[in-house]
Amino acid sequence: MVYIIDKRQYGKHKSTINRQRFIRRFKQQIKEVVSESINKRSITDIYQGEKIAIPKRDLHEPSFGYRAGGERTLILPGNKHYASGDTIARPETGGDGANGSSASDQGEGVDDFIFELNRDEFLEIFFEDLALPNLVKTKLAELPSFDNVRGGFSHSGNPSSISIIRSFRQAIARRRSFSHSYRKKLATLDKVLAAAESETPPDDKKIKALKKTITSIKKRAKNIPFIDSVDIRFHRRIKQPKLTSQAVMFCIMDVSGSMDESKKEIAKRFFILLYLFLTRNYKKINIVFIRHHTVAKMVDEEEFFYSRETGGTVVSSALELAYQIVISKYPTNDWNIYVAQASDGDNWNADSPKCQTILQEQIMPLVQYYAYVEIMPRHHQSLWRSYTIVKEQYANFAMRSINDQKDIYPVFRDLFKRKNT
Amino acid sequence: MKSRKKLPYSADWSFELIEKYAGEIARVAKYYQLSTYPIQMELISSEQMMDTNSTIGMPLGYYHWSYGKQFVNIEKQYRHGLRGLAYEIVINANPCIAYLLEENNMVMQAMVIAHACHGHNSFFKNNYLFKTWTQADAIIDYLLFARNFISECEEKYGIDEVEKLLDACHALSSHGVDRYQRPHALSLAEEKARQKAREIYLQAQVNDLWRTIPVPKTDPSQSVEAKRFPKEPEENFLYFLEKNAPLLEPWQRETIRIVRKIARYFYPQKQTKVMNEGWATFWHYTILQHMYDEGLLTDAFMLEFLQNHTNLIQQLPYDHPYFNGINPYSLGFAIFSDLRRMCENPTDEDKQWFPDMINRPWLEVLHDAMNNYKDESFISQFLSPKVMRDLRLFSLVDDDSKPALVIDAIHDEQGYKHLRQQLSTLYNVSEQEPNIQIVNMNLRGNRTLTLQHKLHLRRPLNQDTDEVLKHLHSLWGFPVVLQSVNPDGEVVATYCCPKTEETDSSSTINQA
């Protein structure tokens, strides 16, 4: 008895759970790699998988077995010139010669087990550290959605999308062109007939013949189908990314001496999160990096995160620069403006009121959202107090003091909430 | 032979074609008296094949990270073109499930049908090891039960807890089978006695009166020495732990049992690799050749088939860069084919070596060999000088007490017997895995469990030993000691978990 079952349509990813278990087990190692890779990557590269290497010995499943040593006998095929009693010099240990077959579990080959973490798994782990709510996670991880819009006509398609007007237009054109020769003939014949009829005496025979020809031609012209399958046109639908507008994101970071590497790493995640959010909503995103100590400077990403400078801190310099850039390059009717500022809260005391004024009078009226984080501050200083005043005035101003990655998300909570509803 | 209408040949398969070929193959298989379980062929895609491949070839199983690792590995290699997929997977179940890969062409499908659905299938049904150790009717249900049970445990006790337990069980699963005892079917009398005992026990649970009956005092003359437990050394660690580990919860015992049962199910496969593959290869070759002789198959089909077949049974020489041991397909096929040849056209040598094989019908001899042997006995019984010559086998002794490796036998008159015996030993499971048994449990003291490893040819245990003992310790709950004992009864190495000061295993194992 033979049964044939087609199982190709059945579940494909039976091993998904096992794969997740595997990732779960090596979470710690994987997390380290992910975190390291985030520090190395550019903010805009965040949507990518990552190669993960795990040392083989960590993956090893132990079981009782033999080690090299003692007396072993191997039976090997393909003897060429050995005779019984021959001796062979012992190959160096670890050599891959004749006895490769039984030296398998000797713990050599400690090269890493490398596998690819796909984009979703990568983001999942990234989000996990940030303690994002699930709804936000799925929102951020999903690929940009498309709109199905009409885009012209096509010869094939779904019956429900037939364009009647277009199809009829085609049919008319076809009928016109196919019947052209008949019409031409009819016109001449009509003339001939009229002439024949006006003749005296009328030649009945000729008239009859002419009339017959005319009817037959008319009949043939009538046989041209009113509508034919070649006439049918369908509305064509094309996919268009939903995102239609553009945004610019200002990353402002204090790079004075007190901002150490760990603070910068947190800051980077803060910027990445805003970036991820913006990619959900905007087709085009420009990022402007502004670093400052006593003077502000527009830099590229590399320099933004990695070069070090020391000195005092004058926040207003960065704000002024940001304002100048907005005015000159990013008119608000074309661009949505987002600002993310990270600092450890140090500022020259006399400068803070100035920051407050710039924000209140110049920047806040222009931006969609302004997020400020103070990373591991020793204690809040004048800047924090000034910003608190701004916050009271503007609903789209968010600020928070954060100690580790988990605290980042709440800064954006309002942002996500607003856009999700 | 009478000429029949050729079966249509096309590179692409279709369901009608498969059905046609399967029908003809079944007819020929019947002609050769292959008795099989009913056949269920399942067409699957390459991804599904990878899924199945990574879960020890079973259609379903409980979830564990090690299968994920396997999957990730297979997937990676497949994507990078480092390996092809298994052509077929066949499951020892009733009905016998055989997977056909979507991407195979018609020739491969026919080959797989003959190989798996008739070759392996008849082997599963008739070989004595499979008959004794596996229950083809129940395995799928059991696997389903196992997965559900373990999922439930994960919900109740947490994934980590279950994973830890499974890790430990997997580490010991090579020692989860009764090697020296056969399972015996319960006789009716035993079954009744057991049921009676259960009844009495249950009754005792409800009847409070039993508790008031005075317990006879134990005989103080019974000395501590007499109370050795287990009475006889135990080789089945998982069984021992399931029944005797004092601290385990019922669900943990059940989980150990599940791993043990599954290990037992695979035990015959380990011991019949050469025979099983040889048998299946012999039959796909013989069946398709038979169909060709009948005029059913076109030349094009046959050429393509022969190419696949030749690749399958290729045996690389020992010095080839891709050499990977003896190919079981090749060895098994050679022996079975040679058996047939000996019955049909014996030479003088055969008459001398296999006198009782001569003049017997070859089909009977082959079926007899398949039914009643495992690799070890099969090779020692049927490996002929001709096969050894064809494969140009030689035996190499690697004795670490000697300065050089020695060739102690080659394929010549003096060497045949020795070669055959050595090769057969290599396929003995107890040769591949160290002989370790549980010999004692300290009943009065701290419940230390003592294991003994009988050194064989001075071959030491591998570096995993401490790691495995940790797992054993986690299941047993009390100290575990493993001693390697040489044939004179001297302890030459001791491993302990938890480690004690006086026995540092790493220093003692370097005795060689």
GROMACS .gro file of C-alpha atoms in nm, chain A residues 37-404:
model
  368
   37SER     CA    1   2.824   4.599   1.694
   38ILE     CA    2   2.584   4.880   1.776
   39ASN     CA    3   2.871   5.083   1.904
   40LYS     CA    4   3.058   5.022   1.583
   41ARG     CA    5   2.774   5.076   1.342
   42SER     CA    6   2.648   5.393   1.197
   43ILE     CA    7   2.307   5.497   1.328
   44THR     CA    8   2.154   5.451   0.987
   45ASP     CA    9   2.282   5.093   0.958
   46ILE     CA   10   2.075   4.965   1.240
   47TYR     CA   11   1.842   4.760   1.020
   48GLN     CA   12   2.081   4.477   0.951
   49GLY     CA   13   2.156   4.134   1.079
   50GLU     CA   14   2.484   4.051   1.238
   51LYS     CA   15   2.729   3.765   1.235
   52ILE     CA   16   2.763   3.610   1.575
   53ALA     CA   17   3.057   3.396   1.672
   54ILE     CA   18   3.031   3.164   1.966
   55PRO     CA   19   3.333   2.966   2.083
   56LYS     CA   20   3.285   2.601   1.991
   57ARG     CA   21   3.365   2.477   2.336
   58ASP     CA   22   3.061   2.657   2.475
   59LEU     CA   23   2.841   2.473   2.231
   60HIS     CA   24   2.990   2.137   2.293
   61GLU     CA   25   2.759   1.873   2.430
   62PRO     CA   26   2.970   1.646   2.645
   63SER     CA   27   2.946   1.270   2.654
   64PHE     CA   28   3.164   0.985   2.768
   65GLY     CA   29   3.416   0.883   2.508
   66TYR     CA   30   3.776   0.804   2.441
   67ARG     CA   31   4.070   1.031   2.414
   68ALA     CA   32   4.375   0.956   2.201
   69GLY     CA   33   4.606   0.716   2.375
   70GLY     CA   34   4.631   0.351   2.457
   71GLU     CA   35   4.617   0.104   2.178
   72ARG     CA   36   4.393   0.156   1.883
   73THR     CA   37   4.345  -0.037   1.564
   74LEU     CA   38   4.217   0.125   1.250
   75ILE     CA   39   4.097  -0.049   0.940
   76LEU     CA   40   4.156   0.166   0.636
   77PRO     CA   41   4.070   0.119   0.272
   78GLY     CA   42   4.279   0.185  -0.037
   79ASN     CA   43   4.610   0.022   0.050
   80LYS     CA   44   4.864   0.099  -0.218
   81HIS     CA   45   5.202  -0.024  -0.114
   82TYR     CA   46   5.196  -0.134   0.247
   83ALA     CA   47   5.280  -0.490   0.337
   84SER     CA   48   5.211  -0.648   0.668
   85GLY     CA   49   5.476  -0.561   0.922
   86ASP     CA   50   5.554  -0.219   0.778
   87THR     CA   51   5.594   0.064   1.023
   88ILE     CA   52   5.499   0.426   0.975
   89ALA     CA   53   5.640   0.714   1.170
   90ARG     CA   54   5.376   0.853   1.400
   91PRO     CA   55   5.233   1.170   1.256
   92GLU     CA   56   5.255   1.482   1.470
   93THR     CA   57   4.958   1.513   1.700
   94GLY     CA   58   4.685   1.714   1.543
   95GLY     CA   59   4.805   1.607   1.201
   96ASP     CA   60   4.522   1.538   0.965
   97GLY     CA   61   4.667   1.233   0.795
   98ALA     CA   62   4.559   0.878   0.798
   99ASN     CA   63   4.398   0.869   1.139
  100GLY     CA   64   4.163   1.159   1.087
  101SER     CA   65   3.870   0.929   1.114
  102SER     CA   66   3.890   0.862   1.483
  103ALA     CA   67   4.045   1.177   1.617
  104SER     CA   68   3.725   1.370   1.600
  105ASP     CA   69   3.642   1.478   1.952
  106GLN     CA   70   3.982   1.586   2.055
  107GLY     CA   71   3.888   1.943   2.125
  108GLU     CA   72   4.110   2.077   1.856
  109GLY     CA   73   3.944   2.302   1.608
  110VAL     CA   74   3.831   2.550   1.871
  111ASP     CA   75   3.734   2.792   1.598
  112ASP     CA   76   3.416   2.971   1.660
  113PHE     CA   77   3.074   2.863   1.557
  114ILE     CA   78   2.955   3.151   1.344
  115PHE     CA   79   2.600   3.214   1.251
  116GLU     CA   80   2.394   3.502   1.126
  117LEU     CA   81   2.149   3.678   1.342
  118ASN     CA   82   1.881   3.807   1.113
  119ARG     CA   83   1.754   4.161   1.121
  120ASP     CA   84   1.454   4.086   1.339
  121GLU     CA   85   1.651   3.890   1.591
  122PHE     CA   86   1.910   4.163   1.600
  123LEU     CA   87   1.654   4.434   1.666
  124GLU     CA   88   1.482   4.214   1.921
  125ILE     CA   89   1.798   4.195   2.123
  126PHE     CA   90   1.867   4.562   2.079
  127PHE     CA   91   1.518   4.649   2.196
  128GLU     CA   92   1.539   4.417   2.487
  129ASP     CA   93   1.805   4.624   2.654
  130LEU     CA   94   1.605   4.935   2.592
  131ALA     CA   95   1.300   4.785   2.760
  132LEU     CA   96   1.067   4.889   2.482
  133PRO     CA   97   0.700   4.804   2.513
  134ASN     CA   98   0.591   4.530   2.276
  135LEU     CA   99   0.366   4.744   2.065
  136VAL     CA  100   0.649   4.980   1.996
  137LYS     CA  101   0.885   4.694   1.921
  138THR     CA  102   0.665   4.551   1.652
  139LYS     CA  103   0.601   4.895   1.517
  140LEU     CA  104   0.969   4.967   1.480
  141ALA     CA  105   1.068   4.628   1.350
  142GLU     CA  106   0.819   4.609   1.070
  143LEU     CA  107   0.929   4.695   0.723
  144PRO     CA  108   0.795   5.013   0.569
  145SER     CA  109   0.439   4.957   0.453
  146PHE     CA  110   0.318   5.031   0.108
  147ASP     CA  111   0.014   5.191  -0.036
  148ASN     CA  112  -0.160   5.026  -0.325
  149VAL     CA  113  -0.221   5.306  -0.568
  150ARG     CA  114  -0.352   5.316  -0.924
  151GLY     CA  115  -0.079   5.344  -1.178
  152GLY     CA  116  -0.207   5.340  -1.534
  153PHE     CA  117  -0.359   5.045  -1.714
  154SER     CA  118  -0.253   4.698  -1.805
  155HIS     CA  119  -0.358   4.415  -2.032
  156SER     CA  120  -0.403   4.166  -1.757
  157GLY     CA  121  -0.552   4.176  -1.415
  158ASN     CA  122  -0.832   4.088  -1.189
  159PRO     CA  123  -1.185   4.104  -1.337
  160SER     CA  124  -1.291   4.330  -1.056
  161SER     CA  125  -1.045   4.591  -1.167
  162ILE     CA  126  -1.159   4.616  -1.528
  163SER     CA  127  -1.169   4.973  -1.643
  164ILE     CA  128  -1.492   4.999  -1.839
  165ILE     CA  129  -1.429   5.337  -1.992
  166ARG     CA  130  -1.083   5.245  -2.104
  167SER     CA  131  -1.196   4.909  -2.243
  168PHE     CA  132  -1.472   5.075  -2.443
  169ARG     CA  133  -1.237   5.332  -2.575
  170GLN     CA  134  -1.014   5.052  -2.699
  171ALA     CA  135  -1.313   4.876  -2.849
  172ILE     CA  136  -1.424   5.187  -3.036
  173ALA     CA  137  -1.078   5.242  -3.174
  174ARG     CA  138  -1.056   4.883  -3.284
  175ARG     CA  139  -1.397   4.889  -3.447
  176ARG     CA  140  -1.315   5.211  -3.624
  177SER     CA  141  -0.991   5.085  -3.764
  178PHE     CA  142  -1.122   4.744  -3.862
  179SER     CA  143  -1.425   4.884  -4.039
  180HIS     CA  144  -1.231   5.154  -4.220
  181SER     CA  145  -1.199   4.967  -4.551
  182TYR     CA  146  -1.567   4.874  -4.547
  183ARG     CA  147  -1.672   5.227  -4.485
  184LYS     CA  148  -1.456   5.345  -4.767
  185LYS     CA  149  -1.604   5.087  -5.002
  186LEU     CA  150  -1.957   5.166  -4.887
  187ALA     CA  151  -1.906   5.535  -4.951
  188THR     CA  152  -1.800   5.472  -5.311
  189LEU     CA  153  -2.070   5.213  -5.365
  190ASP     CA  154  -2.330   5.456  -5.228
  191LYS     CA  155  -2.219   5.709  -5.484
  192VAL     CA  156  -2.229   5.452  -5.762
  193LEU     CA  157  -2.571   5.340  -5.649
  194ALA     CA  158  -2.703   5.693  -5.637
  195ALA     CA  159  -2.566   5.748  -5.985
  196ALA     CA  160  -2.721   5.425  -6.105
  197GLU     CA  161  -3.057   5.513  -5.955
  198SER     CA  162  -3.057   5.855  -6.115
  199GLU     CA  163  -2.987   5.701  -6.453
  200THR     CA  164  -3.279   5.681  -6.691
  201PRO     CA  165  -3.395   5.429  -6.742
  202PRO     CA  166  -3.266   5.270  -6.426
  203ASP     CA  167  -3.069   4.959  -6.484
  204ASP     CA  168  -3.253   4.733  -6.241
  205LYS     CA  169  -3.007   4.456  -6.271
  206LYS     CA  170  -2.716   4.677  -6.189
  207ILE     CA  171  -2.896   4.835  -5.897
  208LYS     CA  172  -2.991   4.503  -5.754
  209ALA     CA  173  -2.631   4.380  -5.781
  210LEU     CA  174  -2.505   4.696  -5.617
  211LYS     CA  175  -2.759   4.671  -5.334
  212LYS     CA  176  -2.657   4.314  -5.276
  213THR     CA  177  -2.293   4.406  -5.250
  214ILE     CA  178  -2.378   4.688  -5.012
  215THR     CA  179  -2.578   4.462  -4.783
  216SER     CA  180  -2.307   4.204  -4.777
  217ILE     CA  181  -2.044   4.463  -4.693
  218LYS     CA  182  -2.269   4.609  -4.423
  219LYS     CA  183  -2.318   4.266  -4.285
  220ARG     CA  184  -1.946   4.204  -4.275
  221ALA     CA  185  -1.890   4.538  -4.108
  222LYS     CA  186  -2.147   4.441  -3.850
  223ASN     CA  187  -1.957   4.121  -3.779
  224ILE     CA  188  -1.672   4.313  -3.625
  225PRO     CA  189  -1.722   4.236  -3.258
  226PHE     CA  190  -1.855   4.517  -3.045
  227ILE     CA  191  -1.608   4.435  -2.773
  228ASP     CA  192  -1.330   4.181  -2.782
  229SER     CA  193  -1.094   4.037  -2.525
  230VAL     CA  194  -0.807   4.238  -2.670
  231ASP     CA  195  -0.991   4.555  -2.576
  232ILE     CA  196  -1.013   4.483  -2.207
  233ARG     CA  197  -0.799   4.706  -1.992
  234PHE     CA  198  -0.744   4.678  -1.622
  235HIS     CA  199  -0.652   4.933  -1.367
  236ARG     CA  200  -0.294   4.871  -1.277
  237ARG     CA  201  -0.203   4.900  -0.912
  238ILE     CA  202   0.144   4.981  -0.800
  239LYS     CA  203   0.301   4.983  -0.461
  240GLN     CA  204   0.412   5.309  -0.324
  241PRO     CA  205   0.581   5.354   0.008
  242LYS     CA  206   0.345   5.513   0.250
  243LEU     CA  207   0.599   5.752   0.383
  244THR     CA  208   0.576   6.072   0.203
  245SER     CA  209   0.740   6.340   0.405
  246GLN     CA  210   1.089   6.408   0.515
  247ALA     CA  211   1.248   6.480   0.845
  248VAL     CA  212   1.570   6.606   0.978
  249MET     CA  213   1.710   6.485   1.302
  250PHE     CA  214   1.956   6.690   1.501
  251CYS     CA  215   2.181   6.497   1.730
  252ILE     CA  216   2.335   6.731   1.981
  253MET     CA  217   2.590   6.597   2.221
  254ASP     CA  218   2.812   6.745   2.480
  255VAL     CA  219   3.166   6.617   2.424
  256SER     CA  220   3.337   6.789   2.708
  257GLY     CA  221   3.576   6.583   2.914
  258SER     CA  222   3.313   6.455   3.155
  259MET     CA  223   3.129   6.263   2.883
  260ASP     CA  224   3.307   5.931   2.895
  261GLU     CA  225   3.271   5.629   2.666
  262SER     CA  226   2.992   5.461   2.857
  263LYS     CA  227   2.788   5.780   2.856
  264LYS     CA  228   2.843   5.813   2.485
  265GLU     CA  229   2.726   5.456   2.430
  266ILE     CA  230   2.403   5.530   2.605
  267ALA     CA  231   2.371   5.849   2.406
  268LYS     CA  232   2.419   5.654   2.086
  269ARG     CA  233   2.132   5.426   2.171
  270PHE     CA  234   1.922   5.726   2.246
  271PHE     CA  235   1.993   5.865   1.901
  272ILE     CA  236   1.935   5.527   1.736
  273LEU     CA  237   1.597   5.495   1.894
  274LEU     CA  238   1.487   5.832   1.767
  275TYR     CA  239   1.623   5.741   1.428
  276LEU     CA  240   1.429   5.414   1.424
  277PHE     CA  241   1.117   5.598   1.515
  278LEU     CA  242   1.165   5.849   1.239
  279THR     CA  243   1.224   5.580   0.975
  280ARG     CA  244   0.876   5.452   1.055
  281ASN     CA  245   0.722   5.782   0.969
  282TYR     CA  246   0.935   5.960   0.717
  283LYS     CA  247   1.058   5.864   0.380
  284LYS     CA  248   1.370   6.068   0.394
  285ILE     CA  249   1.569   6.145   0.700
  286ASN     CA  250   1.867   6.366   0.724
  287ILE     CA  251   2.079   6.353   1.031
  288VAL     CA  252   2.278   6.649   1.150
  289PHE     CA  253   2.539   6.588   1.413
  290ILE     CA  254   2.637   6.874   1.635
  291ARG     CA  255   2.896   6.830   1.902
  292HIS     CA  256   2.989   7.098   2.141
  293HIS     CA  257   3.199   7.195   2.435
  294THR     CA  258   3.245   7.567   2.454
  295VAL     CA  259   3.194   7.600   2.082
  296ALA     CA  260   2.964   7.391   1.867
  297LYS     CA  261   3.058   7.225   1.545
  298MET     CA  262   2.871   7.034   1.279
  299VAL     CA  263   3.053   6.703   1.223
  300ASP     CA  264   3.009   6.364   1.063
  301GLU     CA  265   2.903   6.062   1.258
  302GLU     CA  266   3.250   5.921   1.299
  303GLU     CA  267   3.383   6.235   1.459
  304PHE     CA  268   3.064   6.284   1.653
  305PHE     CA  269   3.102   5.963   1.850
  306TYR     CA  270   3.471   5.900   1.855
  307SER     CA  271   3.688   6.204   1.868
  308ARG     CA  272   3.757   6.349   2.205
  309GLU     CA  273   3.797   6.703   2.317
  310THR     CA  274   3.811   6.866   2.648
  311GLY     CA  275   3.706   7.199   2.779
  312GLY     CA  276   3.419   7.374   2.941
  313THR     CA  277   3.061   7.350   2.836
  314VAL     CA  278   2.846   7.609   2.668
  315VAL     CA  279   2.524   7.446   2.555
  316SER     CA  280   2.380   7.754   2.394
  317SER     CA  281   2.648   7.741   2.128
  318ALA     CA  282   2.503   7.413   1.999
  319LEU     CA  283   2.148   7.540   2.015
  320GLU     CA  284   2.239   7.850   1.822
  321LEU     CA  285   2.415   7.645   1.557
  322ALA     CA  286   2.115   7.413   1.528
  323TYR     CA  287   1.889   7.713   1.487
  324GLN     CA  288   2.111   7.859   1.218
  325ILE     CA  289   2.112   7.531   1.027
  326VAL     CA  290   1.736   7.500   1.045
  327ILE     CA  291   1.687   7.852   0.919
  328SER     CA  292   1.933   7.817   0.634
  329LYS     CA  293   1.881   7.459   0.521
  330TYR     CA  294   1.562   7.309   0.651
  331PRO     CA  295   1.259   7.532   0.602
  332THR     CA  296   0.982   7.404   0.826
  333ASN     CA  297   0.727   7.379   0.551
  334ASP     CA  298   0.940   7.111   0.384
  335TRP     CA  299   1.096   6.944   0.681
  336ASN     CA  300   0.984   6.793   1.007
  337ILE     CA  301   1.242   6.878   1.263
  338TYR     CA  302   1.340   6.659   1.553
  339VAL     CA  303   1.610   6.733   1.804
  340ALA     CA  304   1.774   6.488   2.037
  341GLN     CA  305   2.017   6.626   2.286
  342ALA     CA  306   2.237   6.425   2.517
  343SER     CA  307   2.453   6.569   2.788
  344ASP     CA  308   2.567   6.494   3.137
  345GLY     CA  309   2.408   6.810   3.262
  346ASP     CA  310   2.719   7.021   3.295
  347ASN     CA  311   2.683   7.371   3.171
  348TRP     CA  312   2.834   7.704   3.244
  349ASN     CA  313   2.586   7.849   3.488
  350ALA     CA  314   2.540   8.184   3.319
  351ASP     CA  315   2.467   8.007   2.993
  352SER     CA  316   2.160   7.815   3.106
  353PRO     CA  317   1.912   8.107   3.099
  354LYS     CA  318   2.039   8.181   2.750
  355CYS     CA  319   1.963   7.822   2.645
  356GLN     CA  320   1.617   7.860   2.788
  357THR     CA  321   1.554   8.171   2.582
  358ILE     CA  322   1.684   8.021   2.260
  359LEU     CA  323   1.467   7.718   2.308
  360GLN     CA  324   1.157   7.910   2.400
  361GLU     CA  325   1.182   8.176   2.140
  362GLN     CA  326   1.365   8.023   1.848
  363ILE     CA  327   1.380   7.647   1.845
  364MET     CA  328   1.065   7.513   2.007
  365PRO     CA  329   0.824   7.687   1.769
  366LEU     CA  330   1.001   7.515   1.479
  367VAL     CA  331   1.042   7.154   1.595
  368GLN     CA  332   0.812   6.857   1.612
  369TYR     CA  333   0.975   6.714   1.914
  370TYR     CA  334   1.266   6.793   2.135
  371ALA     CA  335   1.409   6.518   2.352
  372TYR     CA  336   1.673   6.584   2.609
  373VAL     CA  337   1.852   6.326   2.818
  374GLU     CA  338   2.086   6.385   3.102
  375ILE     CA  339   2.311   6.082   3.132
  376MET     CA  340   2.426   5.980   3.475
  377PRO     CA  341   2.439   6.334   3.618
  378ARG     CA  342   2.603   6.377   3.954
  379HIS     CA  343   2.331   6.619   4.046
  380HIS     CA  344   2.102   6.840   3.845
  381GLN     CA  345   2.244   7.175   3.763
  382SER     CA  346   2.119   7.497   3.622
  383LEU     CA  347   2.058   7.351   3.276
  384TRP     CA  348   1.808   7.104   3.413
  385ARG     CA  349   1.621   7.379   3.594
  386SER     CA  350   1.605   7.596   3.285
  387TYR     CA  351   1.485   7.306   3.073
  388THR     CA  352   1.217   7.223   3.327
  389ILE     CA  353   1.069   7.564   3.261
  390VAL     CA  354   1.070   7.497   2.887
  391LYS     CA  355   0.903   7.164   2.944
  392GLU     CA  356   0.616   7.323   3.128
  393GLN     CA  357   0.557   7.551   2.839
  394TYR     CA  358   0.583   7.301   2.552
  395ALA     CA  359   0.410   6.962   2.533
  396ASN     CA  360   0.650   6.844   2.264
  397PHE     CA  361   0.951   6.885   2.485
  398ALA     CA  362   1.063   6.572   2.669
  399MET     CA  363   1.343   6.545   2.917
  400ARG     CA  364   1.472   6.279   3.144
  401SER     CA  365   1.763   6.188   3.354
  402ILE     CA  366   1.886   5.839   3.274
  403ASN     CA  367   2.122   5.595   3.436
  404ASP     CA  368   2.118   5.311   3.192
   0.00000   0.00000   0.00000
